[in-house]
Amino acid sequence: MRVCALCCLLGLAGLPRPQKPAAPVSSAEEREAQRLSTVARQAPQHPAFTWVRARTAHFEVYAETACYSAAEVAALGTRAENAVRAHAALLGTPPMRDRVPLFFVLSRARLRQLTGYQWGGFVTPHNDAVFYVATPEAGPALRHELMHRVSRAAWGLEPEPWLREGVATFGAGRCERYTLHEAAASLLREKKAVPLRQLAAHFYDINDVVSYLQSGSVVQFVRDTYGIQAVRTLWRGGLAQSRAATGLSAEALDAAWRAYIQRPGFHPRPVNWEAIRRNGCE
């Protein structure tokens, strides 16, 4: 593969992270959501972009011709299909039914030319397209970004950031060669992890490698220990619903998670945090 995509909504590239509502709540947000829906519809015919295309059961995949070959674009479509099936199974929701365009462009400047934004990647507010920036350094974070779309379609609302990003990071499943719990165990060993209340209240003020990976590990712990309904309860009510979701206060949940990932099964290993920040997880 000549170049790949880096999804900076994974929060691991030090870029400004968008905070978009799942359903726009003001007239200005709704106008912007509608504009981006129009952008998504018109992007395949944009005169400044030449696309390699592939079609799957649920996706129209578009990549700039200097980004991927036709075979690579087809492979991206297959990976996207596998991802959304796995995400639906994780969340206990019906399989995806609609069709979604995925766009891969060559740089943040090109994304800004196409959409008006120069993030590393994002899902449109109306859930009608996903955009990625392609770079030579990192593989496409398909699972993370598509989990944003699947969870938003299934559960709606706009959860606390640690839950929104934690669920998406859980959907990605790993970070480079580490499981989420292995990475979190290393965060604990290096005293980088933060109290759960701090994570919930100040997500975007925390080092993004810590906030995303810790959130993903906590979400995985809640799902594996208390079930997906507990995750959904937190999604709908935030950390304030910790006791309703798990039977534990926020402090007790934090302690239970820490005890769990310090078990012998999750040996902390040295992690190149800067490489993760630079290249993402997938």
Coordinates of C-alpha atoms in Angstrom, one line a residue:
M1 CA 0.0 0.0 0.0
R2 CA 1.5 3.3 -1.1
V3 CA -0.1 5.5 1.5
C4 CA -2.6 4.9 4.2
A5 CA -5.2 6.8 6.3
L6 CA -4.8 8.2 9.7
C7 CA -8.0 8.9 11.6
C8 CA -7.2 11.7 14.0
L9 CA -10.6 11.3 15.7
L10 CA -8.8 8.5 17.4
G11 CA -7.2 11.4 19.2
L12 CA -3.6 10.2 18.8
A13 CA -2.1 12.8 16.5
G14 CA -2.4 15.9 18.6
L15 CA -4.8 17.6 16.3
P16 CA -7.9 19.6 17.4
R17 CA -10.7 17.1 17.9
P18 CA -14.2 18.0 16.7
Q19 CA -17.1 17.8 19.1
K20 CA -20.1 17.3 16.9
P21 CA -23.6 16.6 18.2
A22 CA -25.2 13.3 17.2
A23 CA -28.3 15.2 16.4
P24 CA -27.9 18.9 15.8
V25 CA -29.6 20.9 18.5
S26 CA -29.4 24.5 17.2
S27 CA -30.2 26.0 13.9
A28 CA -26.5 26.8 13.2
E29 CA -25.6 23.2 13.9
E30 CA -28.4 21.9 11.7
R31 CA -27.4 24.1 8.8
E32 CA -23.8 22.9 9.1
A33 CA -25.0 19.3 9.3
Q34 CA -27.1 19.8 6.2
R35 CA -24.1 21.4 4.4
L36 CA -21.9 18.4 5.2
S37 CA -24.6 16.1 3.9
T38 CA -24.6 18.0 0.7
V39 CA -20.8 17.8 0.6
A40 CA -21.0 14.1 1.0
R41 CA -23.5 13.8 -1.9
Q42 CA -21.5 16.0 -4.2
A43 CA -18.0 14.7 -3.3
P44 CA -17.9 11.9 -5.9
Q45 CA -18.3 14.5 -8.7
H46 CA -16.0 17.2 -7.2
P47 CA -14.0 18.5 -10.1
A48 CA -10.8 18.8 -8.0
F49 CA -10.8 15.1 -7.0
T50 CA -10.2 11.9 -9.0
W51 CA -11.3 8.8 -7.2
V52 CA -10.6 5.1 -7.3
R53 CA -13.9 3.5 -6.3
A54 CA -15.2 0.3 -4.9
R55 CA -18.7 -0.8 -4.0
T56 CA -19.7 -3.3 -1.2
A57 CA -23.0 -4.2 0.3
H58 CA -23.0 -1.2 2.6
F59 CA -20.3 1.1 1.4
E60 CA -19.2 3.2 -1.5
V61 CA -15.4 3.6 -1.1
Y62 CA -13.6 6.5 -2.7
A63 CA -9.9 7.1 -2.5
E64 CA -7.8 9.6 -4.4
T65 CA -5.9 7.9 -7.2
A66 CA -2.5 8.6 -5.6
C67 CA -3.7 7.1 -2.3
Y68 CA -4.7 3.5 -3.1
S69 CA -4.9 1.1 -6.0
A70 CA -8.2 -0.4 -7.1
A71 CA -7.4 -3.7 -5.3
E72 CA -6.5 -1.8 -2.1
V73 CA -9.8 0.2 -2.3
A74 CA -11.7 -3.1 -2.7
A75 CA -9.9 -4.5 0.3
L76 CA -10.8 -1.4 2.4
G77 CA -14.4 -2.1 1.5
T78 CA -14.1 -5.6 2.7
R79 CA -12.5 -4.5 6.0
A80 CA -15.3 -1.9 6.5
E81 CA -17.9 -4.6 6.1
N82 CA -16.2 -6.9 8.6
A83 CA -15.9 -3.9 11.0
V84 CA -19.6 -3.0 11.0
R85 CA -20.6 -6.6 11.4
A86 CA -18.3 -6.9 14.4
H87 CA -19.5 -3.6 15.9
A88 CA -23.2 -4.6 15.7
A89 CA -22.3 -7.8 17.5
L90 CA -20.4 -6.0 20.2
L91 CA -23.3 -3.6 20.8
G92 CA -26.0 -6.2 20.4
T93 CA -27.7 -4.2 17.7
P94 CA -29.2 -5.2 14.3
P95 CA -26.8 -5.3 11.3
M96 CA -26.3 -2.2 9.3
R97 CA -28.9 -1.7 6.6
D98 CA -28.1 1.6 4.8
R99 CA -25.2 2.5 2.5
V100 CA -22.5 5.0 3.4
P101 CA -19.7 6.6 1.4
L102 CA -16.2 6.5 2.8
F103 CA -13.7 9.1 1.4
F104 CA -9.9 8.9 1.7
V105 CA -8.0 12.1 0.7
L106 CA -4.3 12.8 0.5
S107 CA -3.8 15.5 3.1
R108 CA -5.6 17.7 5.7
A109 CA -5.4 20.5 3.1
R110 CA -7.3 18.4 0.6
L111 CA -9.9 17.5 3.3
R112 CA -10.4 21.1 4.0
Q113 CA -10.8 21.8 0.2
L114 CA -13.4 19.0 0.1
T115 CA -15.3 19.6 3.4
G116 CA -14.1 22.8 5.0
Y117 CA -12.4 21.0 7.8
Q118 CA -8.9 19.8 8.2
W119 CA -9.3 17.1 10.9
G120 CA -7.7 13.8 10.3
G121 CA -11.1 12.1 9.9
F122 CA -14.7 12.5 10.9
V123 CA -18.2 11.2 10.6
T124 CA -20.8 13.7 9.4
P125 CA -23.3 14.9 12.0
H126 CA -26.2 13.2 10.1
N127 CA -24.2 9.9 9.9
D128 CA -24.2 10.0 6.1
A129 CA -20.5 9.8 5.3
V130 CA -17.1 9.2 6.7
F131 CA -14.0 11.1 5.7
Y132 CA -10.3 10.2 6.3
V133 CA -7.0 11.8 5.6
A134 CA -4.4 9.5 3.9
T135 CA -0.8 9.7 5.1
P136 CA 2.2 7.5 4.4
E137 CA 2.7 6.7 8.1
A138 CA -0.4 5.0 9.4
G139 CA -3.0 2.4 8.5
P140 CA -6.6 3.5 8.2
A141 CA -8.5 3.6 11.6
L142 CA -11.6 2.1 10.0
R143 CA -12.9 0.3 13.0
H144 CA -12.7 3.3 15.3
E145 CA -14.4 5.7 13.0
L146 CA -17.0 3.2 11.9
M147 CA -17.8 2.4 15.5
H148 CA -18.7 6.1 16.0
R149 CA -21.2 5.7 13.2
V150 CA -22.6 2.4 14.4
S151 CA -23.0 3.5 18.1
R152 CA -24.5 6.8 17.1
A153 CA -27.0 5.1 14.8
A154 CA -27.9 2.5 17.4
W155 CA -28.0 4.5 20.6
G156 CA -28.4 8.1 19.5
L157 CA -27.8 11.0 21.8
E158 CA -24.4 12.5 22.4
P159 CA -22.7 10.8 25.3
E160 CA -19.9 12.2 27.5
P161 CA -16.7 12.3 25.4
W162 CA -15.0 9.5 27.4
L163 CA -17.8 7.2 26.5
R164 CA -18.1 8.3 22.9
E165 CA -14.4 7.8 22.3
G166 CA -14.1 4.9 24.7
V167 CA -16.8 2.9 22.8
A168 CA -15.0 3.7 19.5
T169 CA -11.6 2.7 20.8
F170 CA -13.2 -0.5 22.2
G171 CA -14.5 -1.1 18.7
A172 CA -11.0 -0.8 17.3
G173 CA -10.1 -3.6 19.7
R174 CA -6.3 -3.1 19.9
C175 CA -3.6 -0.4 19.7
E176 CA -0.8 -1.6 17.5
R177 CA 0.3 -4.9 19.0
Y178 CA -1.2 -4.2 22.4
T179 CA -4.6 -5.1 23.7
L180 CA -6.4 -2.2 25.3
H181 CA -6.0 -3.8 28.8
E182 CA -2.2 -4.3 28.1
A183 CA -1.9 -0.7 27.1
A184 CA -3.9 0.4 30.2
A185 CA -1.8 -1.7 32.4
S186 CA 1.3 0.1 31.1
L187 CA -0.5 3.4 31.8
L188 CA -1.0 2.4 35.4
R189 CA 2.5 1.2 35.8
E190 CA 3.9 4.4 34.5
K191 CA 1.4 6.4 36.6
K192 CA -0.2 8.0 33.6
A193 CA -3.7 6.8 34.2
V194 CA -6.1 9.3 35.8
P195 CA -9.1 8.9 38.2
L196 CA -12.3 7.9 36.3
R197 CA -14.1 11.1 37.5
Q198 CA -11.2 13.2 36.1
L199 CA -11.4 11.3 32.8
A200 CA -15.1 11.9 32.5
A201 CA -15.0 15.6 33.5
H202 CA -11.8 16.7 31.7
F203 CA -11.4 14.3 28.8
Y204 CA -10.0 16.8 26.4
D205 CA -7.6 18.3 28.9
I206 CA -5.8 15.0 29.4
N207 CA -3.0 13.6 27.2
D208 CA -5.0 12.1 24.3
V209 CA -3.1 8.8 24.3
V210 CA -4.1 8.4 27.9
S211 CA -7.7 9.5 27.6
Y212 CA -8.5 7.4 24.5
L213 CA -6.8 4.2 25.6
Q214 CA -7.9 4.4 29.2
S215 CA -11.5 5.1 28.1
G216 CA -11.4 2.1 25.7
S217 CA -10.1 -0.2 28.4
V218 CA -12.8 1.0 30.9
V219 CA -15.5 0.5 28.4
Q220 CA -14.2 -3.0 27.6
F221 CA -14.1 -3.8 31.3
V222 CA -17.7 -2.6 31.8
R223 CA -18.9 -4.6 28.8
D224 CA -17.1 -7.8 29.7
T225 CA -18.0 -7.6 33.4
Y226 CA -21.5 -6.1 33.5
G227 CA -22.8 -6.5 30.0
I228 CA -23.5 -4.3 27.0
Q229 CA -26.6 -2.9 28.7
A230 CA -24.4 -1.4 31.4
V231 CA -22.4 0.4 28.7
R232 CA -25.6 1.7 27.2
T233 CA -26.8 3.0 30.5
L234 CA -23.6 4.9 30.9
W235 CA -23.9 6.2 27.3
R236 CA -27.3 7.6 28.1
G237 CA -26.6 9.0 31.5
G238 CA -22.9 9.4 31.8
L239 CA -20.7 8.5 34.8
A240 CA -23.5 9.8 37.1
Q241 CA -25.3 6.5 36.2
S242 CA -22.4 4.3 37.3
R243 CA -24.3 2.8 40.2
A244 CA -27.4 2.1 38.0
A245 CA -25.1 0.6 35.3
T246 CA -22.8 -1.5 37.4
G247 CA -24.0 -1.4 41.0
L248 CA -20.8 0.6 41.9
S249 CA -20.1 4.2 42.6
A250 CA -17.7 5.9 40.1
E251 CA -14.9 5.5 42.6
A252 CA -15.6 1.8 43.2
L253 CA -15.9 1.2 39.5
D254 CA -12.5 2.9 39.0
A255 CA -11.0 0.7 41.7
A256 CA -12.5 -2.4 40.2
W257 CA -11.1 -1.6 36.8
R258 CA -7.7 -0.9 38.1
A259 CA -7.6 -4.2 40.1
Y260 CA -8.8 -6.1 37.0
I261 CA -6.1 -4.9 34.6
Q262 CA -3.4 -5.4 37.2
R263 CA -4.1 -9.1 37.2
P264 CA -1.3 -11.4 36.0
G265 CA -3.0 -11.8 32.6
F266 CA -2.3 -8.2 31.5
H267 CA 1.5 -7.9 31.8
P268 CA 2.5 -4.3 31.2
R269 CA 5.0 -4.0 28.4
P270 CA 7.1 -1.0 27.3
V271 CA 5.0 1.1 24.9
N272 CA 6.2 3.6 22.4
W273 CA 3.6 6.2 23.3
E274 CA 5.0 8.8 20.8
A275 CA 4.7 6.3 18.0
I276 CA 1.1 5.7 18.9
R277 CA 0.5 9.4 19.1
R278 CA 2.1 9.9 15.7
N279 CA 0.7 7.0 13.8
G280 CA -2.5 6.0 15.5
C281 CA -3.5 2.5 16.7
E282 CA -4.8 0.6 13.7

